[in-house]
Amino acid sequence: MALDGIRMPDGCYADGTWELKMNVTDLNKDVSLRVTGEIHIGGVMLKLVEKLDVKKDWSDHALWWEKKKTWLLKTHWTLDKYGIQADARLLFTPQHKLLRLQLPNMKHMKVKVNFSDRVFKAVTDSCKTFNIRHPEELSLLRKPRDPKKKKKKLEESEEETLELEGPLLTPGSGSIYSSPGLYSKTMTPTYDSRDGSPLSPTSAWFGDSPLSEGNPSILAVSQPISSPDILVKLYKPPSLLDKAKINQGWLDSSRSLMEQDVKENDVLLLRFKYHSFFDLNPKYDAIRVNQLYEQAKWAILLEEIECTEEEMMMFAALQYHINKLSIMSSDNHMNNSEKEVDEVDAALSDLEITLEGGKTSNTLGDITSIPELADHVKVFKPKKLTLKGPKQYWCTFKDITISCYKSREEAHGIPAHQMNLRGCEVTPDVNISGQKFNIKLLIPVADGMNEIWLRCDTEKQYAQWMAACRLASKGKTMADSSYNLEVQNILSFLKMQHMNPDPQIIEPITTDINPECLVSPRYLKKYKNKQPGYIRDLISARILEAHQNVAQMSLIEAKMRFIQAWQSLPEFGITHFLAKFQGSKREELIGITYNRLIRIDASTRDAIKTWRFSNMKQWNVNWEIKMVTVEFADEPSLSFTCTEVDCKVVHEFIGGYIFLSTRAKDQNESLDEEMFYKLTSGWV
């Protein structure tokens, strides 16, 4: 045609073609192609490669539309179908790019991940690379920024805390990922059940993988904190509001990294997002258990979760014990010492540890009747009787109800008070040295929560009533099979906090204990008027005293006990978000856990109202006004909008926990990835 090649005012040529501009990121080169809207994406890439005439493997490359933040992965779609016109600017870039992942142990590993995959898939591939089972429990979090620090100074501190820049790992390559028996129940155990040291067959997982670097247990062995300065430099959220702001950084699992403005070589945090750990078996989960322990350790040291001083000393003693055994097991590995492991004994030990690590006389009682508790308990109602102390009642605990009588003789009559504990919040208030064993109950009523305290006299009484209250809050009775185990766990947790009465058997204070690296800064500030040397010796003595209660534990048992103690803390597993509830003008906090939603007063940290997932009918999101609505079976629906965070993040937490609780109930190990994606992305 005579008009071919003549450009019209609208940018198109007379023959119907137009110029498509693309940038080849590998060559940092801009290229223009004459195309029509009917050409498909695959044809565009083919023309581009032919025009470049560069001998290179382009198979991993794809087109990225910057303005729309979308990958053009459907190569059979035409430009018209995607809506691409002459003003579009496309990038021809690799899908797999380098990413620096900070693991829960604060170590950084360089990983090549697919930036075009959904984050859920990218996390799954990375977890397979690291040999972490059940990757659906983890996700990626943006690194929190300390608002008090300047950007330049923060970047310098980040580089200083990079203790380990690991080797380049590519998901899908190497013997770790490709091993068919990686998640099999029949694979070789990862640790010696008698002392927790890594077994030599572990090296078979890694083979020639660069991850091993002479030490196949690099991710399964905990390393002590080298200097107290590390704790000082890391960001510690001072309030619940600051903790809520950190949770803004969770990436959307249903979108790709590039869609969420993640760049090559960015640092992201790989963390356990959903605090519901399925089939945590130390025999096959050496790396998973260690990373969970590390996340719990840093959460306590950075004061992301609160604990009492006695609990802090218990955690410090467990840390000290784990550090010692980790160094010993590393030395044993370097010496290539191999041990004869009796498979039957190992299996029995593994079963014991899996069942919460203790030998319990868990005999079956009368299964035809529901167990009951009856004892003298002091009851205190601070909101109604503020000026009065606790009053002793004869209390009976039947099903999920506590009945209070003025005396034992009146127990067959009408109770003075009665409390139904379904859906209540149960919080411990314990001081071992002061012999204080209190149970704080926040019981839902029509206008909020009714606060009641129970005061027990002994550890045994406290353990029985606390276990019963926890089960009743979930709608379960003491006939549930987990009741006796819960009692034993509480008693074990209290026992670890006891101070040893015999100072003669406490080991002498050595320089390797370094208490500044074992306790949070808050407890060091208590002794700010004392001499530094005195503080060190005082805290070291308390840690060594608490260490006597855990000194006989194996390495893996100590880590499991640390994780269990972390799970026993009142604030465990609560993810906070800023929200405005329908009908309220002020900002409040909403907490999401594995089994409930909690409305929290940001100033007092008290729970205002609790809603159980077990009582939930459905939930949905109005994406236009960003409002989350949750409907319940026998109470009004809950509606709120999220502030400073996309409601999609909150929606994903609810859907994720619903999926994980259903899977745990069915005891199904296989992950239905599509159903998990549907629940968390909002299109079920």
XYZ file of C-alpha atoms in Angstrom, residues 57-653:
597
model
C 18.482 -18.567 27.281
C 15.339 -16.423 27.363
C 13.027 -19.207 28.598
C 12.630 -17.705 32.091
C 11.746 -14.240 30.767
C 8.242 -12.777 30.634
C 6.591 -9.411 30.033
C 5.715 -7.145 32.953
C 3.296 -4.214 32.542
C 4.554 -1.533 34.922
C 1.542 0.781 34.878
C -0.978 -1.971 35.637
C 1.415 -3.941 37.867
C 0.632 -7.226 36.191
C 2.504 -10.082 34.537
C 1.486 -10.965 30.987
C 1.751 -14.720 31.527
C -1.139 -15.834 29.309
C 0.927 -16.011 26.140
C -2.100 -16.945 23.993
C -3.890 -13.707 24.880
C -3.650 -10.863 22.376
C -2.567 -7.309 23.145
C -6.150 -6.162 22.614
C -7.444 -8.695 25.158
C -4.955 -7.409 27.753
C -5.900 -3.818 26.829
C -2.358 -2.884 25.820
C -2.018 0.143 23.566
C 0.810 2.336 22.253
C 1.208 4.236 25.547
C 2.045 1.034 27.479
C 5.620 0.405 28.596
C 6.554 -3.229 29.119
C 9.558 -4.852 30.759
C 11.075 -8.041 29.358
C 12.548 -9.445 32.558
C 13.391 -12.773 34.260
C 10.665 -14.261 36.418
C 13.177 -15.722 38.887
C 15.051 -13.060 40.814
C 17.229 -12.868 43.887
C 15.573 -12.216 47.234
C 17.185 -11.939 50.650
C 15.076 -13.791 53.193
C 15.597 -13.193 56.884
C 14.711 -16.461 58.606
C 13.197 -16.557 62.115
C 16.721 -17.024 63.531
C 17.605 -13.565 62.102
C 20.002 -15.086 59.555
C 19.804 -13.893 55.958
C 19.778 -16.299 53.032
C 19.901 -15.350 49.351
C 17.217 -17.249 47.490
C 16.190 -17.149 43.846
C 12.398 -17.139 43.763
C 9.747 -16.730 41.100
C 8.522 -13.122 41.249
C 5.568 -13.986 39.006
C 4.179 -16.718 41.283
C 1.686 -16.001 44.034
C 3.439 -15.309 47.335
C 1.908 -18.505 48.716
C 3.671 -20.550 46.020
C 6.933 -18.634 46.468
C 6.873 -19.341 50.224
C 6.088 -23.021 49.590
C 9.070 -23.365 47.234
C 11.383 -21.557 49.668
C 10.271 -23.751 52.580
C 10.987 -26.868 50.527
C 14.441 -25.475 49.879
C 14.982 -24.982 53.618
C 13.344 -28.343 54.453
C 10.514 -26.791 56.489
C 7.306 -28.819 56.512
C 3.833 -27.275 56.380
C 4.798 -24.041 54.580
C 1.180 -22.830 54.731
C 1.922 -21.733 58.316
C 4.499 -19.195 57.110
C 4.447 -16.072 54.979
C 6.519 -13.020 54.086
C 6.588 -9.815 56.096
C 8.142 -6.477 55.225
C 10.924 -5.395 57.544
C 9.570 -2.986 60.190
C 11.047 0.496 60.259
C 11.911 2.200 63.526
C 10.317 5.679 63.221
C 12.871 7.123 65.660
C 15.838 6.248 63.455
C 16.878 8.072 60.327
C 16.785 6.088 57.099
C 20.544 6.180 56.496
C 21.365 5.140 60.035
C 18.774 2.339 59.830
C 20.304 0.952 56.651
C 23.729 0.889 58.301
C 22.360 -0.976 61.324
C 20.657 -3.474 59.011
C 23.964 -4.280 57.359
C 25.623 -4.716 60.742
C 23.006 -7.228 61.843
C 23.564 -9.346 58.737
C 25.383 -12.046 60.633
C 25.123 -14.614 57.850
C 24.826 -14.006 54.148
C 24.012 -17.484 52.990
C 24.702 -19.186 49.672
C 22.477 -18.748 46.658
C 19.603 -21.224 46.762
C 17.264 -21.952 43.891
C 13.925 -23.650 44.675
C 13.530 -26.727 42.533
C 17.213 -27.511 42.260
C 19.488 -29.668 44.386
C 18.849 -32.756 46.422
C 16.817 -30.953 49.090
C 13.929 -29.991 46.890
C 13.921 -32.954 44.552
C 14.057 -35.648 47.211
C 10.825 -37.637 46.888
C 10.863 -38.655 50.536
C 11.391 -35.203 51.970
C 8.024 -34.986 53.726
C 7.544 -38.705 54.125
C 6.845 -40.226 57.490
C 9.352 -42.941 56.716
C 12.333 -40.707 56.106
C 15.413 -40.799 58.323
C 15.067 -38.941 61.639
C 16.859 -35.607 61.788
C 18.154 -35.781 65.337
C 19.301 -38.177 68.023
C 16.377 -38.465 70.440
C 18.698 -39.009 73.393
C 20.675 -35.763 73.213
C 19.221 -33.845 70.297
C 22.384 -33.810 68.181
C 21.971 -33.997 64.384
C 22.346 -37.476 62.951
C 24.819 -38.156 60.191
C 22.143 -39.289 57.678
C 20.959 -35.670 57.649
C 23.723 -34.977 55.147
C 21.821 -37.118 52.652
C 19.183 -34.395 52.473
C 21.640 -31.777 51.365
C 24.081 -33.824 49.252
C 26.154 -31.368 47.251
C 23.859 -28.455 48.026
C 25.743 -25.278 48.945
C 23.514 -24.903 51.990
C 25.525 -27.468 53.871
C 28.974 -25.849 53.581
C 30.363 -28.601 55.737
C 27.536 -28.334 58.230
C 24.261 -29.956 57.166
C 22.500 -28.752 60.309
C 23.129 -25.044 59.715
C 19.409 -24.238 60.017
C 18.637 -26.861 62.653
C 21.179 -25.687 65.238
C 20.600 -22.574 67.308
C 23.449 -20.101 67.577
C 23.830 -17.904 70.694
C 23.449 -14.152 70.353
C 26.995 -12.907 69.936
C 26.617 -9.440 71.464
C 24.073 -7.449 73.521
C 24.454 -4.658 70.946
C 22.348 -6.711 68.528
C 19.347 -6.472 70.869
C 19.868 -2.720 71.224
C 19.908 -2.122 67.449
C 16.848 -4.224 66.613
C 13.458 -2.514 66.615
C 11.283 -3.135 69.668
C 7.641 -2.010 69.334
C 6.893 0.035 72.487
C 3.088 -0.370 72.443
C 0.239 -2.451 71.079
C -0.375 0.228 68.452
C 3.192 -0.173 67.200
C 2.769 -3.953 67.089
C -0.379 -3.448 65.029
C 1.550 -1.253 62.594
C 4.132 -4.009 62.076
C 1.334 -6.311 60.904
C 0.616 -3.932 58.047
C 3.669 -5.453 56.384
C 2.246 -8.934 55.705
C 2.255 -9.599 51.976
C -0.900 -10.673 50.165
C -0.550 -14.428 49.607
C -2.751 -14.346 46.503
C -0.631 -11.819 44.575
C 2.904 -11.988 43.227
C 5.949 -10.248 44.683
C 6.246 -7.823 41.750
C 2.589 -6.826 42.141
C 3.394 -5.754 45.706
C 6.396 -3.578 44.772
C 9.026 -6.061 45.929
C 12.286 -5.472 44.066
C 15.200 -7.753 43.348
C 17.580 -8.122 46.354
C 14.988 -6.689 48.751
C 14.958 -8.051 52.313
C 11.772 -9.798 53.451
C 11.099 -11.633 56.705
C 10.068 -15.282 56.506
C 7.960 -15.841 59.620
C 5.404 -18.244 61.050
C 2.282 -16.225 60.310
C -0.452 -18.534 61.609
C 0.214 -19.600 65.202
C -1.375 -22.999 64.686
C 1.349 -25.610 64.293
C 0.159 -28.862 62.773
C 1.935 -32.179 63.419
C 4.988 -30.585 65.064
C 7.136 -33.706 65.256
C 10.755 -33.079 66.307
C 11.829 -36.358 64.741
C 11.176 -35.014 61.229
C 11.097 -31.278 61.933
C 14.562 -30.433 63.290
C 14.773 -27.284 61.168
C 11.128 -26.339 61.680
C 11.387 -26.780 65.466
C 14.604 -24.752 65.604
C 13.156 -21.910 63.538
C 10.014 -21.906 65.690
C 12.196 -21.781 68.792
C 14.151 -18.879 67.292
C 10.990 -16.925 66.457
C 9.729 -17.467 70.010
C 13.107 -16.462 71.476
C 13.312 -13.198 69.554
C 9.649 -12.400 70.279
C 10.418 -12.585 74.006
C 13.761 -10.752 73.857
C 12.332 -7.940 71.711
C 9.300 -7.721 74.026
C 6.806 -8.469 71.264
C 5.035 -10.664 73.816
C 4.921 -9.977 77.543
C 5.858 -12.348 80.360
C 6.485 -12.119 84.094
C 9.951 -11.900 85.620
C 9.839 -15.529 86.767
C 8.823 -16.624 83.272
C 11.631 -14.532 81.803
C 14.193 -16.284 84.012
C 12.755 -19.644 82.937
C 13.067 -18.670 79.273
C 16.611 -17.424 79.901
C 17.549 -20.702 81.598
C 16.186 -22.690 78.654
C 18.117 -20.456 76.240
C 21.311 -20.959 78.221
C 20.776 -24.718 78.262
C 20.019 -24.843 74.523
C 23.093 -22.738 73.719
C 25.336 -25.107 75.677
C 23.918 -28.249 74.067
C 23.995 -26.677 70.588
C 27.718 -25.970 70.915
C 28.307 -29.522 72.149
C 26.298 -31.069 69.296
C 28.139 -28.923 66.737
C 31.469 -30.112 68.153
C 30.277 -33.711 67.964
C 29.316 -33.233 64.338
C 32.683 -31.728 63.461
C 34.360 -34.731 65.041
C 32.151 -37.018 62.913
C 31.026 -38.921 65.963
C 28.246 -41.351 65.041
C 25.925 -43.056 67.498
C 24.076 -46.310 67.501
C 20.397 -45.391 67.739
C 17.934 -48.003 68.782
C 14.965 -47.337 66.495
C 12.397 -48.603 68.979
C 13.762 -46.501 71.859
C 14.020 -43.489 69.568
C 10.430 -43.931 68.422
C 9.222 -44.146 72.030
C 11.194 -41.031 72.954
C 9.806 -39.198 69.926
C 6.270 -40.166 70.914
C 6.876 -38.933 74.450
C 8.194 -35.578 73.219
C 5.357 -35.242 70.711
C 2.858 -35.764 73.539
C 4.099 -32.559 75.155
C 7.337 -34.027 76.457
C 6.278 -35.532 79.738
C 5.491 -38.877 81.295
C 1.930 -38.661 82.507
C -0.268 -41.175 84.214
C -3.028 -40.636 81.687
C -5.288 -43.473 82.710
C -8.869 -43.586 81.536
C -11.442 -42.864 84.170
C -15.192 -43.312 84.155
C -16.172 -42.309 80.612
C -19.920 -42.555 81.369
C -19.949 -39.300 83.390
C -18.410 -35.878 82.921
C -15.724 -35.066 85.547
C -16.432 -32.245 87.963
C -14.412 -29.972 90.241
C -15.530 -28.829 93.683
C -13.371 -26.846 96.102
C -13.032 -23.645 98.102
C -12.029 -20.848 95.706
C -11.731 -17.126 96.348
C -13.756 -15.033 93.890
C -13.173 -11.361 93.170
C -15.198 -8.991 90.969
C -13.015 -5.890 90.535
C -15.493 -3.870 88.483
C -18.350 -4.196 90.987
C -16.608 -4.610 94.336
C -13.446 -2.596 93.801
C -12.926 -1.786 97.473
C -13.564 -5.314 98.697
C -11.113 -8.176 98.712
C -11.721 -11.661 97.325
C -14.477 -13.631 99.023
C -14.223 -17.377 99.533
C -16.959 -19.551 98.035
C -17.559 -23.241 97.647
C -17.335 -23.527 93.878
C -18.362 -26.394 91.634
C -17.265 -26.708 88.010
C -19.740 -28.757 85.949
C -19.716 -28.932 82.166
C -18.717 -25.358 81.216
C -20.347 -23.617 84.184
C -18.958 -22.489 87.554
C -21.462 -22.253 90.410
C -20.510 -20.372 93.594
C -22.129 -21.191 96.968
C -21.616 -19.472 100.294
C -20.790 -22.798 101.964
C -20.338 -26.440 101.118
C -23.583 -27.334 102.810
C -25.576 -25.092 100.438
C -24.146 -26.758 97.322
C -27.449 -28.496 96.569
C -29.404 -25.264 96.647
C -29.466 -22.135 94.478
C -25.953 -20.743 93.842
C -25.063 -17.211 94.874
C -23.319 -16.698 91.522
C -23.150 -18.708 88.336
C -20.826 -18.245 85.330
C -21.048 -19.808 81.885
C -17.515 -19.748 80.455
C -18.243 -20.410 76.791
C -16.400 -17.786 74.739
C -14.655 -16.228 77.736
C -11.065 -14.955 77.845
C -8.831 -16.856 80.288
C -5.647 -15.121 81.478
C -3.211 -16.407 84.128
C -1.790 -14.178 86.857
C 0.827 -16.268 88.639
C 3.740 -15.456 90.914
C 5.502 -18.607 92.087
C 7.674 -16.956 94.724
C 4.685 -15.064 96.122
C 2.445 -18.160 95.975
C -0.101 -16.243 93.915
C -2.249 -18.364 91.603
C -4.950 -16.226 90.017
C -7.164 -16.862 86.991
C -8.600 -13.828 85.251
C -11.892 -14.469 83.430
C -13.485 -12.056 80.977
C -16.973 -13.471 80.433
C -19.027 -12.156 77.493
C -22.277 -10.419 78.426
C -24.732 -8.292 76.451
C -22.825 -5.006 76.932
C -19.255 -6.322 76.741
C -17.180 -8.464 79.095
C -17.692 -9.187 82.797
C -14.363 -9.446 84.649
C -14.038 -12.042 87.410
C -10.910 -13.319 89.188
C -10.476 -16.760 90.739
C -7.770 -17.188 93.364
C -6.453 -20.702 94.027
C -4.401 -21.828 97.027
C -2.093 -24.455 95.515
C -0.400 -25.235 92.235
C -2.439 -28.414 91.771
C -5.737 -26.625 92.353
C -4.689 -23.842 89.976
C -3.676 -26.308 87.242
C -6.989 -28.195 87.479
C -9.158 -25.069 87.413
C -7.091 -23.301 84.762
C -7.234 -26.351 82.464
C -10.999 -26.618 82.998
C -11.471 -22.892 82.270
C -9.446 -23.079 79.052
C -11.482 -26.007 77.795
C -14.785 -24.402 78.842
C -13.908 -21.221 76.941
C -13.811 -23.389 73.789
C -17.094 -25.064 74.685
C -15.409 -28.297 75.879
C -15.837 -30.102 79.188
C -13.353 -31.930 81.410
C -14.422 -35.144 79.707
C -12.312 -34.050 76.727
C -9.210 -36.200 76.262
C -6.938 -33.143 76.405
C -7.914 -32.182 79.976
C -5.407 -34.353 81.873
C -2.666 -33.424 79.428
C -3.452 -29.724 79.878
C -3.220 -30.105 83.664
C 0.175 -31.800 83.368
C 1.428 -29.113 80.995
C 0.439 -26.347 83.403
C 2.115 -28.121 86.330
C 5.245 -28.664 84.241
C 5.252 -24.991 83.237
C 5.011 -23.953 86.905
C 7.714 -26.402 87.953
C 10.198 -24.878 85.525
C 9.703 -21.487 87.202
C 10.638 -22.757 90.679
C 13.856 -21.479 92.153
C 16.200 -24.187 93.417
C 16.328 -24.106 97.239
C 19.784 -25.703 97.450
C 22.440 -23.180 96.375
C 25.233 -25.777 96.735
C 24.303 -27.604 93.538
C 24.122 -24.443 91.412
C 27.046 -24.288 89.006
C 29.460 -21.371 89.435
C 28.936 -18.222 87.373
C 31.050 -18.287 84.225
C 31.743 -15.698 81.557
C 29.851 -17.668 78.903
C 26.414 -17.009 80.409
C 26.170 -13.380 79.163
C 22.797 -12.494 80.790
C 22.378 -9.350 78.630
C 21.743 -11.699 75.694
C 19.285 -13.934 77.562
C 16.768 -11.499 79.062
C 14.860 -8.585 77.567
C 16.051 -4.996 78.217
C 13.025 -4.311 80.433
C 14.344 -6.570 83.198
C 17.825 -5.138 82.953
C 16.388 -1.652 83.552
C 15.006 -2.795 86.906
C 18.557 -2.680 88.244
C 19.592 0.568 86.553
C 20.861 2.083 89.825
C 23.142 -0.874 90.508
C 26.710 -1.398 89.346
C 26.963 -3.232 85.959
C 29.022 -6.045 87.433
C 26.518 -6.531 90.246
C 23.635 -6.657 87.771
C 25.425 -9.259 85.678
C 26.174 -11.490 88.677
C 22.672 -11.104 90.127
C 20.852 -12.032 86.921
C 23.378 -14.772 86.137
C 22.752 -16.302 89.556
C 18.988 -16.270 89.001
C 19.367 -17.841 85.545
C 21.638 -20.575 86.896
C 19.181 -21.183 89.729
C 16.335 -21.624 87.211
C 18.629 -23.735 85.028
C 18.585 -26.539 87.608
C 14.966 -27.286 86.629
C 15.863 -27.869 82.978
C 19.458 -29.120 83.199
C 18.510 -32.751 82.480
C 16.595 -32.017 79.274
C 17.909 -33.033 75.877
C 18.413 -30.363 73.232
C 15.257 -31.128 71.275
C 13.171 -31.448 74.451
C 14.414 -28.069 75.688
C 13.416 -26.432 72.405
C 9.996 -28.071 72.533
C 9.516 -26.939 76.138
C 10.501 -23.399 75.144
C 7.910 -23.435 72.352
C 5.233 -24.871 74.669
C 5.999 -22.238 77.319
C 5.746 -19.545 74.630
C 2.349 -20.944 73.618
C 1.222 -20.795 77.266
C 1.738 -17.018 77.538
C -1.528 -15.023 77.640
C -0.673 -12.904 74.581
C 0.560 -15.781 72.422
C -0.728 -15.867 68.865
C -2.686 -12.601 68.964
C -2.136 -10.560 65.794
C -3.263 -6.963 66.294
C -4.745 -4.553 63.742
C -6.104 -1.022 64.015
C -9.810 -0.928 63.212
C -12.952 1.184 63.451
C -16.026 -0.774 64.467
C -19.390 0.051 62.973
C -21.099 2.633 65.179
C -17.828 3.786 66.756
C -15.834 6.851 65.686
C -12.575 6.122 67.496
C -9.857 3.694 66.531
C -9.639 0.452 68.478
C -7.664 -2.735 68.196
C -8.862 -6.056 66.892
C -6.884 -9.174 67.735
C -7.041 -12.320 65.608
C -5.979 -15.699 66.989
C -6.331 -19.276 65.796
C -9.823 -19.618 67.302
C -11.352 -16.193 67.974
C -11.607 -12.466 67.290
C -10.994 -10.046 70.167
C -11.994 -6.387 70.454
C -9.277 -4.722 72.547
C -9.029 -1.376 74.298
C -5.750 0.108 73.015
C -5.072 2.118 76.192
C -5.795 -0.520 78.854
C -5.021 -3.616 76.689
C -8.191 -5.225 78.091
C -10.454 -7.402 75.967
C -13.804 -5.698 75.432
C -15.540 -8.503 73.548
C -14.619 -11.936 72.173
C -16.137 -13.851 69.252
C -15.291 -17.539 68.690
C -14.778 -18.926 65.201
C -16.718 -22.012 66.278
C -19.800 -19.785 66.580
C -19.246 -18.099 63.204
C -21.618 -18.701 60.292
C -19.767 -16.775 57.567
C -17.654 -13.703 56.872
C -17.315 -11.451 53.875
C -15.752 -8.181 52.744
C -17.328 -5.196 51.041
C -14.346 -4.392 48.846
C -15.690 -0.937 47.865
C -15.815 0.479 51.389
C -13.232 -2.000 52.774
C -15.527 -3.314 55.513
C -15.235 -6.784 57.036
C -18.489 -8.341 58.253
C -18.622 -11.498 60.367
C -21.935 -13.236 61.087
C -22.491 -15.471 64.121
C -25.065 -18.085 65.011
C -26.620 -16.593 68.140
C -25.383 -12.988 68.417
C -25.329 -9.807 66.302
C -22.943 -9.625 63.362
C -19.614 -7.833 63.678
C -18.575 -5.147 61.150
C -15.392 -3.104 61.092
C -13.086 -1.272 58.705
C -9.316 -1.523 58.900
C -7.180 1.596 59.233
C -3.613 1.804 57.935
C -3.833 -1.696 56.451
C -5.747 -3.302 53.589
C -8.708 -5.312 54.879
C -7.457 -8.099 52.604
C -4.731 -8.826 55.189
C -7.313 -9.271 57.966
C -9.508 -11.347 55.662
C -6.537 -13.599 54.912
C -5.841 -14.190 58.619
